[in-house]
Short mmCIF file of C-alpha atoms in Angstrom, two decimals:
data_model
loop_
_atom_site.label_atom_id
_atom_site.label_comp_id
_atom_site.label_asym_id
_atom_site.label_seq_id
_atom_site.Cartn_x
_atom_site.Cartn_y
_atom_site.Cartn_z
CA UNK F 1 44.48 -22.38 100.67
CA UNK F 2 42.37 -22.87 103.80
CA UNK F 3 39.99 -25.86 103.89
CA UNK F 4 36.44 -25.46 105.08
CA UNK F 5 35.25 -27.68 107.92
CA UNK F 6 34.23 -31.04 106.46
CA UNK F 7 35.67 -30.28 103.02
CA UNK F 8 38.23 -33.08 103.33
CA UNK F 9 35.43 -35.64 103.77
CA UNK F 10 33.14 -34.49 100.96
CA UNK F 11 32.40 -37.22 98.45
CA UNK F 12 33.48 -40.02 100.78
CA UNK F 13 31.26 -42.83 102.00
CA UNK F 14 30.94 -43.70 105.67
CA UNK F 15 29.51 -46.68 107.50
CA UNK F 16 27.35 -45.70 110.44
CA UNK F 17 26.89 -47.89 113.49
CA UNK F 18 23.44 -47.91 115.08
CA UNK F 19 23.85 -46.75 118.68
CA UNK F 20 21.44 -49.44 119.87
CA UNK F 21 24.12 -51.98 118.94
CA UNK F 22 26.53 -50.20 121.28
CA UNK F 23 24.14 -49.34 124.12
CA UNK F 24 21.79 -52.33 124.26
CA UNK F 25 23.25 -55.06 126.52
CA UNK F 26 21.75 -57.67 124.18
CA UNK F 27 24.39 -56.80 121.55
CA UNK F 28 27.46 -56.11 123.72
CA UNK F 29 28.93 -59.57 123.14
CA UNK F 30 29.16 -58.85 119.39
CA UNK F 31 31.95 -56.37 119.99
CA UNK F 32 33.12 -53.76 117.52
CA UNK F 33 33.81 -56.25 114.72
CA UNK F 34 30.30 -57.69 114.99
CA UNK F 35 28.79 -54.22 115.05
CA UNK F 36 30.78 -53.26 111.99
CA UNK F 37 29.78 -56.43 110.10
CA UNK F 38 26.13 -55.75 110.89
CA UNK F 39 26.56 -52.15 109.71
CA UNK F 40 28.04 -53.31 106.40
CA UNK F 41 25.08 -55.65 105.92
CA UNK F 42 22.63 -52.89 106.84
CA UNK F 43 24.22 -50.41 104.44
CA UNK F 44 23.95 -52.86 101.55
CA UNK F 45 20.36 -53.67 102.43
CA UNK F 46 19.53 -49.96 102.30
CA UNK F 47 20.87 -49.91 98.74
CA UNK F 48 18.64 -52.92 97.89
CA UNK F 49 15.64 -51.10 99.38
CA UNK F 50 16.44 -47.93 97.46
CA UNK F 51 16.55 -49.81 94.15
CA UNK F 52 13.36 -51.67 95.02
CA UNK F 53 11.54 -48.40 95.69
CA UNK F 54 12.73 -47.18 92.29
CA UNK F 55 11.37 -50.20 90.43
CA UNK F 56 14.36 -52.60 90.41
CA UNK F 57 13.10 -55.65 92.31
CA UNK F 58 16.26 -57.74 91.71
CA UNK F 59 17.10 -57.86 95.42
CA UNK F 60 13.55 -58.06 96.76
CA UNK F 61 11.29 -61.06 97.28
CA UNK F 62 8.27 -62.00 99.42
CA UNK F 63 10.42 -61.64 102.56
CA UNK F 64 11.59 -58.11 101.67
CA UNK F 65 14.88 -56.63 100.57
CA UNK F 66 17.95 -58.85 100.83
CA UNK F 67 21.63 -58.76 100.01
CA UNK F 68 24.30 -61.09 98.73
CA UNK F 69 27.54 -60.68 100.64
CA UNK F 70 29.99 -63.57 100.60
CA UNK F 71 31.84 -64.57 103.73
CA UNK F 72 35.10 -64.23 101.80
CA UNK F 73 34.34 -60.64 100.83
CA UNK F 74 33.21 -59.67 104.34
CA UNK F 75 36.24 -61.35 105.95
CA UNK F 76 38.53 -59.49 103.57
CA UNK F 77 36.92 -56.13 104.36
CA UNK F 78 37.05 -56.73 108.11
CA UNK F 79 40.54 -58.24 108.03
CA UNK F 80 39.48 -61.41 109.84
CA UNK F 81 39.66 -65.11 109.04
CA UNK F 82 36.76 -66.94 107.42
CA UNK F 83 36.35 -68.88 110.66
CA UNK F 84 36.00 -65.65 112.66
CA UNK F 85 33.58 -64.23 110.09
CA UNK F 86 31.44 -67.37 110.32
CA UNK F 87 31.34 -66.99 114.12
CA UNK F 88 30.33 -63.34 113.84
CA UNK F 89 27.59 -64.10 111.33
CA UNK F 90 26.29 -66.87 113.61
CA UNK F 91 26.16 -64.39 116.50
CA UNK F 92 24.21 -61.92 114.35
CA UNK F 93 21.72 -64.69 113.52
CA UNK F 94 21.38 -65.69 117.19
CA UNK F 95 20.73 -62.07 118.17
CA UNK F 96 18.01 -61.83 115.51
CA UNK F 97 19.86 -59.14 113.57
CA UNK F 98 20.07 -61.12 110.33
CA UNK F 99 18.38 -64.09 108.69
CA UNK F 100 20.39 -66.15 106.19
CA UNK F 101 18.67 -68.31 103.56
CA UNK F 102 20.48 -70.57 101.10
CA UNK F 103 19.90 -69.57 97.49
CA UNK F 104 21.34 -72.02 94.99
CA UNK F 105 24.49 -74.00 95.61
CA UNK F 106 26.86 -71.28 96.77
CA UNK F 107 24.81 -68.15 97.46
CA UNK F 108 22.98 -67.01 100.56
CA UNK F 109 20.32 -64.31 100.78
CA UNK F 110 20.86 -62.16 103.86
CA UNK F 111 17.88 -60.32 105.33
CA UNK F 112 18.82 -57.56 107.77
CA UNK F 113 16.60 -56.78 110.76
CA UNK F 114 16.64 -53.64 112.88
CA UNK F 115 18.20 -53.92 116.34
CA UNK F 116 15.95 -53.78 119.36
CA UNK F 117 15.80 -50.39 121.02
CA UNK F 118 17.96 -49.94 124.09
CA UNK F 119 15.88 -50.36 127.25
CA UNK F 120 15.06 -47.11 129.03
CA UNK F 121 16.73 -48.28 132.25
CA UNK F 122 20.15 -48.66 130.57
#
């Protein structure tokens, strides 16, 4: 039986990477692993926003939609050490792509910001 174009990917989830992360020189130092980590954070935040718009405010506060995403879980998904994950998250904070706020003893709320647009002259 012949498959239709795209049929083998139907029903699968994909993580998109914002092209401003790739093209904007401000984010080049993050590298592909940093871009992917940001994209995972952004995807989860979109889910939080979706639920908030549909009345579930569990992952929304005065600062907006946030996510919980442990370093252990992210490191496991990316296949990196906790130390490397901590470095990547610090880079995302320094670039202004995320804000991390302690919540309780072991949890951190992560707020995801949009990347700056790539300058026209790039």
